[in-house]
PDB file of C-alpha atoms in Angstrom:
ATOM      1  CA  MET A   1       2.137   6.943  16.161  1.00  0.00           C
ATOM      2  CA  ASN A   2      -0.102   7.262  13.100  1.00  0.00           C
ATOM      3  CA  LEU A   3       1.639   6.682   9.774  1.00  0.00           C
ATOM      4  CA  ILE A   4       0.837   6.702   6.061  1.00  0.00           C
ATOM      5  CA  LEU A   5       3.016   4.678   3.690  1.00  0.00           C
ATOM      6  CA  LEU A   6       3.304   6.030   0.156  1.00  0.00           C
ATOM      7  CA  GLY A   7       5.118   4.313  -2.676  1.00  0.00           C
ATOM      8  CA  ALA A   8       4.622   3.092  -6.207  1.00  0.00           C
ATOM      9  CA  PRO A   9       3.287  -0.421  -6.871  1.00  0.00           C
ATOM     10  CA  GLY A  10       6.199  -2.778  -6.149  1.00  0.00           C
ATOM     11  CA  ALA A  11       8.087  -0.248  -3.984  1.00  0.00           C
ATOM     12  CA  GLY A  12       7.930  -2.537  -0.947  1.00  0.00           C
ATOM     13  CA  LYS A  13       5.196  -0.856   1.124  1.00  0.00           C
ATOM     14  CA  GLY A  14       3.717  -4.182   2.216  1.00  0.00           C
ATOM     15  CA  THR A  15       7.089  -5.516   3.376  1.00  0.00           C
ATOM     16  CA  GLN A  16       7.883  -2.333   5.302  1.00  0.00           C
ATOM     17  CA  ALA A  17       4.394  -2.281   6.831  1.00  0.00           C
ATOM     18  CA  GLU A  18       4.964  -5.821   8.174  1.00  0.00           C
ATOM     19  CA  LEU A  19       8.337  -4.856   9.681  1.00  0.00           C
ATOM     20  CA  LEU A  20       6.932  -1.675  11.241  1.00  0.00           C
ATOM     21  CA  THR A  21       3.951  -3.563  12.687  1.00  0.00           C
ATOM     22  CA  GLU A  22       6.341  -5.988  14.333  1.00  0.00           C
ATOM     23  CA  LYS A  23       8.673  -3.309  15.697  1.00  0.00           C
ATOM     24  CA  LEU A  24       6.135  -0.654  16.704  1.00  0.00           C
ATOM     25  CA  ALA A  25       3.318  -3.042  17.749  1.00  0.00           C
ATOM     26  CA  ILE A  26       0.696  -1.117  15.762  1.00  0.00           C
ATOM     27  CA  PRO A  27      -1.594  -2.555  13.063  1.00  0.00           C
ATOM     28  CA  ALA A  28      -0.995  -2.072   9.343  1.00  0.00           C
ATOM     29  CA  ILE A  29      -4.293  -1.362   7.627  1.00  0.00           C
ATOM     30  CA  SER A  30      -4.778  -1.781   3.886  1.00  0.00           C
ATOM     31  CA  THR A  31      -7.806  -0.468   2.008  1.00  0.00           C
ATOM     32  CA  GLY A  32      -8.755  -3.930   0.742  1.00  0.00           C
ATOM     33  CA  ASN A  33      -8.630  -5.484   4.208  1.00  0.00           C
ATOM     34  CA  MET A  34     -10.660  -2.624   5.675  1.00  0.00           C
ATOM     35  CA  LEU A  35     -13.381  -3.002   3.049  1.00  0.00           C
ATOM     36  CA  ARG A  36     -13.591  -6.764   3.559  1.00  0.00           C
ATOM     37  CA  GLU A  37     -13.699  -6.405   7.358  1.00  0.00           C
ATOM     38  CA  ALA A  38     -16.411  -3.732   7.260  1.00  0.00           C
ATOM     39  CA  MET A  39     -18.527  -5.886   4.933  1.00  0.00           C
ATOM     40  CA  ARG A  40     -17.968  -8.991   7.063  1.00  0.00           C
ATOM     41  CA  ASN A  41     -18.994  -7.080  10.203  1.00  0.00           C
ATOM     42  CA  GLY A  42     -22.103  -5.747   8.455  1.00  0.00           C
ATOM     43  CA  THR A  43     -21.532  -2.132   9.533  1.00  0.00           C
ATOM     44  CA  GLU A  44     -23.535   0.609   7.817  1.00  0.00           C
ATOM     45  CA  VAL A  45     -20.561   1.733   5.716  1.00  0.00           C
ATOM     46  CA  GLY A  46     -19.719  -1.931   5.096  1.00  0.00           C
ATOM     47  CA  LYS A  47     -23.204  -2.440   3.613  1.00  0.00           C
ATOM     48  CA  LYS A  48     -22.715   0.611   1.383  1.00  0.00           C
ATOM     49  CA  ALA A  49     -19.344  -0.708   0.178  1.00  0.00           C
ATOM     50  CA  LYS A  50     -20.877  -4.136  -0.504  1.00  0.00           C
ATOM     51  CA  TYR A  51     -23.582  -2.565  -2.678  1.00  0.00           C
ATOM     52  CA  TYR A  52     -21.004  -0.859  -4.899  1.00  0.00           C
ATOM     53  CA  MET A  53     -18.709  -3.885  -5.109  1.00  0.00           C
ATOM     54  CA  ASP A  54     -21.559  -6.336  -5.788  1.00  0.00           C
ATOM     55  CA  ASN A  55     -22.627  -4.123  -8.686  1.00  0.00           C
ATOM     56  CA  GLY A  56     -19.118  -3.888 -10.120  1.00  0.00           C
ATOM     57  CA  LEU A  57     -18.786  -0.193  -9.224  1.00  0.00           C
ATOM     58  CA  LEU A  58     -15.847   1.675  -7.704  1.00  0.00           C
ATOM     59  CA  VAL A  59     -16.390   2.383  -4.018  1.00  0.00           C
ATOM     60  CA  PRO A  60     -16.679   6.212  -3.714  1.00  0.00           C
ATOM     61  CA  ASP A  61     -14.160   8.223  -1.676  1.00  0.00           C
ATOM     62  CA  ASP A  62     -16.653   9.158   1.037  1.00  0.00           C
ATOM     63  CA  VAL A  63     -17.482   5.485   1.737  1.00  0.00           C
ATOM     64  CA  ILE A  64     -13.799   4.457   1.799  1.00  0.00           C
ATOM     65  CA  LEU A  65     -12.931   7.330   4.131  1.00  0.00           C
ATOM     66  CA  ASP A  66     -15.856   6.509   6.444  1.00  0.00           C
ATOM     67  CA  ILE A  67     -14.454   2.976   6.651  1.00  0.00           C
ATOM     68  CA  VAL A  68     -10.966   4.347   7.433  1.00  0.00           C
ATOM     69  CA  ALA A  69     -12.368   6.561  10.208  1.00  0.00           C
ATOM     70  CA  GLU A  70     -14.377   3.623  11.577  1.00  0.00           C
ATOM     71  CA  ARG A  71     -11.349   1.288  11.475  1.00  0.00           C
ATOM     72  CA  VAL A  72      -8.830   3.631  13.138  1.00  0.00           C
ATOM     73  CA  ALA A  73     -11.312   4.279  15.963  1.00  0.00           C
ATOM     74  CA  GLN A  74     -11.105   0.612  17.009  1.00  0.00           C
ATOM     75  CA  PRO A  75      -9.218  -0.333  20.214  1.00  0.00           C
ATOM     76  CA  ASP A  76      -6.219  -1.956  18.485  1.00  0.00           C
ATOM     77  CA  CYS A  77      -5.398   1.417  16.865  1.00  0.00           C
ATOM     78  CA  LYS A  78      -5.194   3.238  20.202  1.00  0.00           C
ATOM     79  CA  GLY A  79      -1.396   3.196  20.122  1.00  0.00           C
ATOM     80  CA  GLY A  80      -1.205   4.060  16.444  1.00  0.00           C
ATOM     81  CA  PHE A  81      -1.671   2.590  12.973  1.00  0.00           C
ATOM     82  CA  ILE A  82      -0.123   2.360   9.515  1.00  0.00           C
ATOM     83  CA  LEU A  83      -2.281   3.214   6.493  1.00  0.00           C
ATOM     84  CA  ASP A  84      -1.304   1.478   3.241  1.00  0.00           C
ATOM     85  CA  GLY A  85      -3.293   2.217   0.073  1.00  0.00           C
ATOM     86  CA  VAL A  86      -5.146   5.268   1.338  1.00  0.00           C
ATOM     87  CA  PRO A  87      -5.124   8.179   0.693  1.00  0.00           C
ATOM     88  CA  ARG A  88      -4.462   7.705  -3.021  1.00  0.00           C
ATOM     89  CA  THR A  89      -5.526  11.170  -4.185  1.00  0.00           C
ATOM     90  CA  LEU A  90      -5.431  14.762  -2.946  1.00  0.00           C
ATOM     91  CA  PRO A  91      -9.224  14.897  -2.274  1.00  0.00           C
ATOM     92  CA  GLN A  92      -8.876  11.756  -0.097  1.00  0.00           C
ATOM     93  CA  ALA A  93      -5.988  13.320   1.856  1.00  0.00           C
ATOM     94  CA  GLU A  94      -7.937  16.542   2.392  1.00  0.00           C
ATOM     95  CA  ALA A  95     -11.026  14.580   3.485  1.00  0.00           C
ATOM     96  CA  LEU A  96      -8.970  12.581   6.021  1.00  0.00           C
ATOM     97  CA  GLU A  97      -7.814  15.874   7.553  1.00  0.00           C
ATOM     98  CA  ARG A  98     -11.410  17.148   7.695  1.00  0.00           C
ATOM     99  CA  LYS A  99     -12.552  13.933   9.380  1.00  0.00           C
ATOM    100  CA  GLY A 100      -9.971  14.532  12.096  1.00  0.00           C
ATOM    101  CA  VAL A 101      -7.908  11.415  11.369  1.00  0.00           C
ATOM    102  CA  ARG A 102      -4.578  12.514  12.872  1.00  0.00           C
ATOM    103  CA  ILE A 103      -1.456  11.617  10.867  1.00  0.00           C
ATOM    104  CA  ASP A 104       2.013  12.078  12.411  1.00  0.00           C
ATOM    105  CA  HIS A 105       4.299  11.063   9.536  1.00  0.00           C
ATOM    106  CA  VAL A 106       3.892  10.252   5.842  1.00  0.00           C
ATOM    107  CA  VAL A 107       6.681   7.960   4.651  1.00  0.00           C
ATOM    108  CA  SER A 108       7.260   7.937   0.896  1.00  0.00           C
ATOM    109  CA  ILE A 109       9.408   5.049  -0.357  1.00  0.00           C
ATOM    110  CA  GLU A 110      11.292   6.533  -3.304  1.00  0.00           C
ATOM    111  CA  ILE A 111      12.437   4.050  -5.922  1.00  0.00           C
ATOM    112  CA  ASP A 112      13.482   4.302  -9.565  1.00  0.00           C
ATOM    113  CA  ASP A 113      10.802   3.295 -12.072  1.00  0.00           C
ATOM    114  CA  SER A 114      13.336   1.069 -13.851  1.00  0.00           C
ATOM    115  CA  VAL A 115      13.937  -0.878 -10.608  1.00  0.00           C
ATOM    116  CA  ILE A 116      10.196  -1.334 -10.079  1.00  0.00           C
ATOM    117  CA  GLU A 117       9.744  -2.508 -13.665  1.00  0.00           C
ATOM    118  CA  GLY A 118      12.496  -5.085 -13.116  1.00  0.00           C
ATOM    119  CA  ARG A 119      10.928  -6.250  -9.861  1.00  0.00           C
ATOM    120  CA  MET A 120       7.379  -6.544 -11.136  1.00  0.00           C
ATOM    121  CA  THR A 121       7.921  -7.819 -14.666  1.00  0.00           C
ATOM    122  CA  GLY A 122      10.209 -10.520 -13.244  1.00  0.00           C
ATOM    123  CA  ARG A 123       7.524 -11.878 -10.917  1.00  0.00           C
ATOM    124  CA  ARG A 124       5.992 -15.277 -11.673  1.00  0.00           C
ATOM    125  CA  VAL A 125       3.195 -17.109  -9.883  1.00  0.00           C
ATOM    126  CA  CYS A 126       2.163 -20.736  -9.931  1.00  0.00           C
ATOM    127  CA  SER A 127      -0.965 -21.235 -12.028  1.00  0.00           C
ATOM    128  CA  LYS A 128      -2.204 -23.852  -9.559  1.00  0.00           C
ATOM    129  CA  CYS A 129      -1.048 -23.182  -5.977  1.00  0.00           C
ATOM    130  CA  GLY A 130      -0.252 -19.443  -6.257  1.00  0.00           C
ATOM    131  CA  ALA A 131       3.357 -19.687  -4.979  1.00  0.00           C
ATOM    132  CA  SER A 132       5.434 -16.622  -5.924  1.00  0.00           C
ATOM    133  CA  TYR A 133       8.825 -16.475  -7.626  1.00  0.00           C
ATOM    134  CA  HIS A 134      11.086 -13.935  -9.297  1.00  0.00           C
ATOM    135  CA  VAL A 135      13.276 -14.716 -12.280  1.00  0.00           C
ATOM    136  CA  VAL A 136      16.265 -12.961 -10.615  1.00  0.00           C
ATOM    137  CA  ALA A 137      15.630 -12.638  -6.876  1.00  0.00           C
ATOM    138  CA  ASN A 138      13.863 -15.948  -6.241  1.00  0.00           C
ATOM    139  CA  PRO A 139      13.968 -18.222  -9.300  1.00  0.00           C
ATOM    140  CA  PRO A 140      12.379 -21.687  -9.321  1.00  0.00           C
ATOM    141  CA  LYS A 141      14.691 -24.703  -9.379  1.00  0.00           C
ATOM    142  CA  LYS A 142      13.408 -25.597 -12.844  1.00  0.00           C
ATOM    143  CA  GLU A 143      12.606 -22.720 -15.189  1.00  0.00           C
ATOM    144  CA  GLY A 144       8.869 -22.183 -15.638  1.00  0.00           C
ATOM    145  CA  CYS A 145       7.871 -24.824 -13.060  1.00  0.00           C
ATOM    146  CA  CYS A 146       6.665 -24.431  -9.479  1.00  0.00           C
ATOM    147  CA  ASP A 147       8.986 -25.976  -6.865  1.00  0.00           C
ATOM    148  CA  LEU A 148       6.012 -26.947  -4.703  1.00  0.00           C
ATOM    149  CA  CYS A 149       3.597 -28.596  -7.124  1.00  0.00           C
ATOM    150  CA  GLY A 150       5.357 -28.680 -10.501  1.00  0.00           C
ATOM    151  CA  SER A 151       2.662 -26.630 -12.246  1.00  0.00           C
ATOM    152  CA  GLU A 152       3.363 -23.939 -14.851  1.00  0.00           C
ATOM    153  CA  LEU A 153       4.506 -20.498 -13.694  1.00  0.00           C
ATOM    154  CA  VAL A 154       2.724 -17.554 -15.285  1.00  0.00           C
ATOM    155  CA  THR A 155       3.029 -13.750 -15.395  1.00  0.00           C
ATOM    156  CA  ARG A 156       0.052 -12.004 -13.820  1.00  0.00           C
ATOM    157  CA  LYS A 157      -1.673  -9.436 -16.030  1.00  0.00           C
ATOM    158  CA  ASP A 158      -0.789  -6.768 -13.441  1.00  0.00           C
ATOM    159  CA  ASP A 159       2.907  -7.593 -13.921  1.00  0.00           C
ATOM    160  CA  ALA A 160       2.968  -7.306 -17.722  1.00  0.00           C
ATOM    161  CA  PRO A 161       5.443  -4.530 -18.779  1.00  0.00           C
ATOM    162  CA  GLU A 162       2.796  -2.279 -20.392  1.00  0.00           C
ATOM    163  CA  THR A 163       0.516  -2.626 -17.336  1.00  0.00           C
ATOM    164  CA  VAL A 164       3.359  -1.847 -14.929  1.00  0.00           C
ATOM    165  CA  ARG A 165       4.282   1.276 -16.903  1.00  0.00           C
ATOM    166  CA  ARG A 166       0.656   2.445 -16.934  1.00  0.00           C
ATOM    167  CA  ARG A 167       0.290   1.862 -13.175  1.00  0.00           C
ATOM    168  CA  LEU A 168       3.480   3.840 -12.527  1.00  0.00           C
ATOM    169  CA  GLU A 169       2.223   6.675 -14.729  1.00  0.00           C
ATOM    170  CA  VAL A 170      -1.071   6.844 -12.792  1.00  0.00           C
ATOM    171  CA  TYR A 171       0.808   6.645  -9.479  1.00  0.00           C
ATOM    172  CA  HIS A 172       3.047   9.593 -10.367  1.00  0.00           C
ATOM    173  CA  GLN A 173       0.107  11.668 -11.598  1.00  0.00           C
ATOM    174  CA  GLN A 174      -1.854  11.137  -8.388  1.00  0.00           C
ATOM    175  CA  THR A 175       0.890  10.996  -5.784  1.00  0.00           C
ATOM    176  CA  GLU A 176       3.216  13.875  -6.581  1.00  0.00           C
ATOM    177  CA  VAL A 177       0.460  16.288  -5.440  1.00  0.00           C
ATOM    178  CA  LEU A 178      -0.082  14.156  -2.326  1.00  0.00           C
ATOM    179  CA  LYS A 179       3.602  14.455  -1.466  1.00  0.00           C
ATOM    180  CA  ASP A 180       3.413  18.241  -1.872  1.00  0.00           C
ATOM    181  CA  PHE A 181       0.321  18.331   0.366  1.00  0.00           C
ATOM    182  CA  TYR A 182       2.043  16.484   3.218  1.00  0.00           C
ATOM    183  CA  ARG A 183       5.345  18.308   2.650  1.00  0.00           C
ATOM    184  CA  ASN A 184       3.508  21.587   3.238  1.00  0.00           C
ATOM    185  CA  LEU A 185       2.115  20.147   6.482  1.00  0.00           C
ATOM    186  CA  GLY A 186       5.669  19.226   7.539  1.00  0.00           C
ATOM    187  CA  LYS A 187       4.835  15.499   7.681  1.00  0.00           C
ATOM    188  CA  LEU A 188       6.575  14.057   4.597  1.00  0.00           C
ATOM    189  CA  ARG A 189       9.587  11.761   5.082  1.00  0.00           C
ATOM    190  CA  LEU A 190      11.409  10.534   1.939  1.00  0.00           C
ATOM    191  CA  ILE A 191      13.115   7.129   2.138  1.00  0.00           C
ATOM    192  CA  ASP A 192      15.468   5.584  -0.438  1.00  0.00           C
ATOM    193  CA  GLY A 193      13.775   2.361  -1.541  1.00  0.00           C
ATOM    194  CA  ASN A 194      16.598   1.303  -3.885  1.00  0.00           C
ATOM    195  CA  GLN A 195      18.622  -0.007  -0.914  1.00  0.00           C
ATOM    196  CA  PRO A 196      18.272  -3.335   0.961  1.00  0.00           C
ATOM    197  CA  ILE A 197      15.010  -3.877   2.889  1.00  0.00           C
ATOM    198  CA  GLY A 198      16.682  -3.822   6.322  1.00  0.00           C
ATOM    199  CA  LYS A 199      18.508  -0.534   5.672  1.00  0.00           C
ATOM    200  CA  ALA A 200      15.337   1.091   4.306  1.00  0.00           C
ATOM    201  CA  ASN A 201      13.519   0.002   7.467  1.00  0.00           C
ATOM    202  CA  GLU A 202      16.259   1.492   9.670  1.00  0.00           C
ATOM    203  CA  ASP A 203      15.976   4.766   7.740  1.00  0.00           C
ATOM    204  CA  ILE A 204      12.178   4.803   8.207  1.00  0.00           C
ATOM    205  CA  LEU A 205      12.499   4.290  11.982  1.00  0.00           C
ATOM    206  CA  ALA A 206      15.102   7.068  12.162  1.00  0.00           C
ATOM    207  CA  ALA A 207      12.973   9.422  10.048  1.00  0.00           C
ATOM    208  CA  ILE A 208       9.913   8.998  12.284  1.00  0.00           C
ATOM    209  CA  GLU A 209      12.117   9.062  15.407  1.00  0.00           C
ATOM    210  CA  ALA A 210      10.714   5.766  16.636  1.00  0.00           C
ATOM    211  CA  LYS A 211      12.223   4.128  19.708  1.00  0.00           C
ATOM    212  CA  VAL A 212      12.320   0.352  19.232  1.00  0.00           C
TER     213      VAL A 212
END
């Protein structure tokens, strides 16, 4: 079964991808991991990606999509795969179709922007060891201090309120058309992401009619 996970930053795609990988025994593939693997393996598209990244340039769509096609053709994807982070735009989705990358279901984790803002702006990371906390869901024992090493907890730039709002704005601009594209192909499955992780996972498995 070949899946795409859609969802705003902080919607829980990574968590659901891990659960689905475990239950369906198929790999979850993120854009970042694919790029790093292709560069490490020294493939032709990996070399192209390295050139752009080494020069501080955005990796073009055609290179990213070549890497996707290369990755999903590997033996561990024979029984299926989960794409997380690609496609991000309508041209990428259309190009995936043209390249013959078969997609069975596109799962969109729907979650209120206000919930995402609360999740992301409440995140804190240790300035030294990188341990993660959340002021509500997973607070440190002592406010502002890491439980593991005692160092100061900081807010990542990505989690600042104005950055979160901007990222959500960009996500909605790019992804609403993606959802329409896959809805027209009969592949879109909407999942309520405001509920507990386990229930959302159950709903995903039911929506894609997976037998686990």
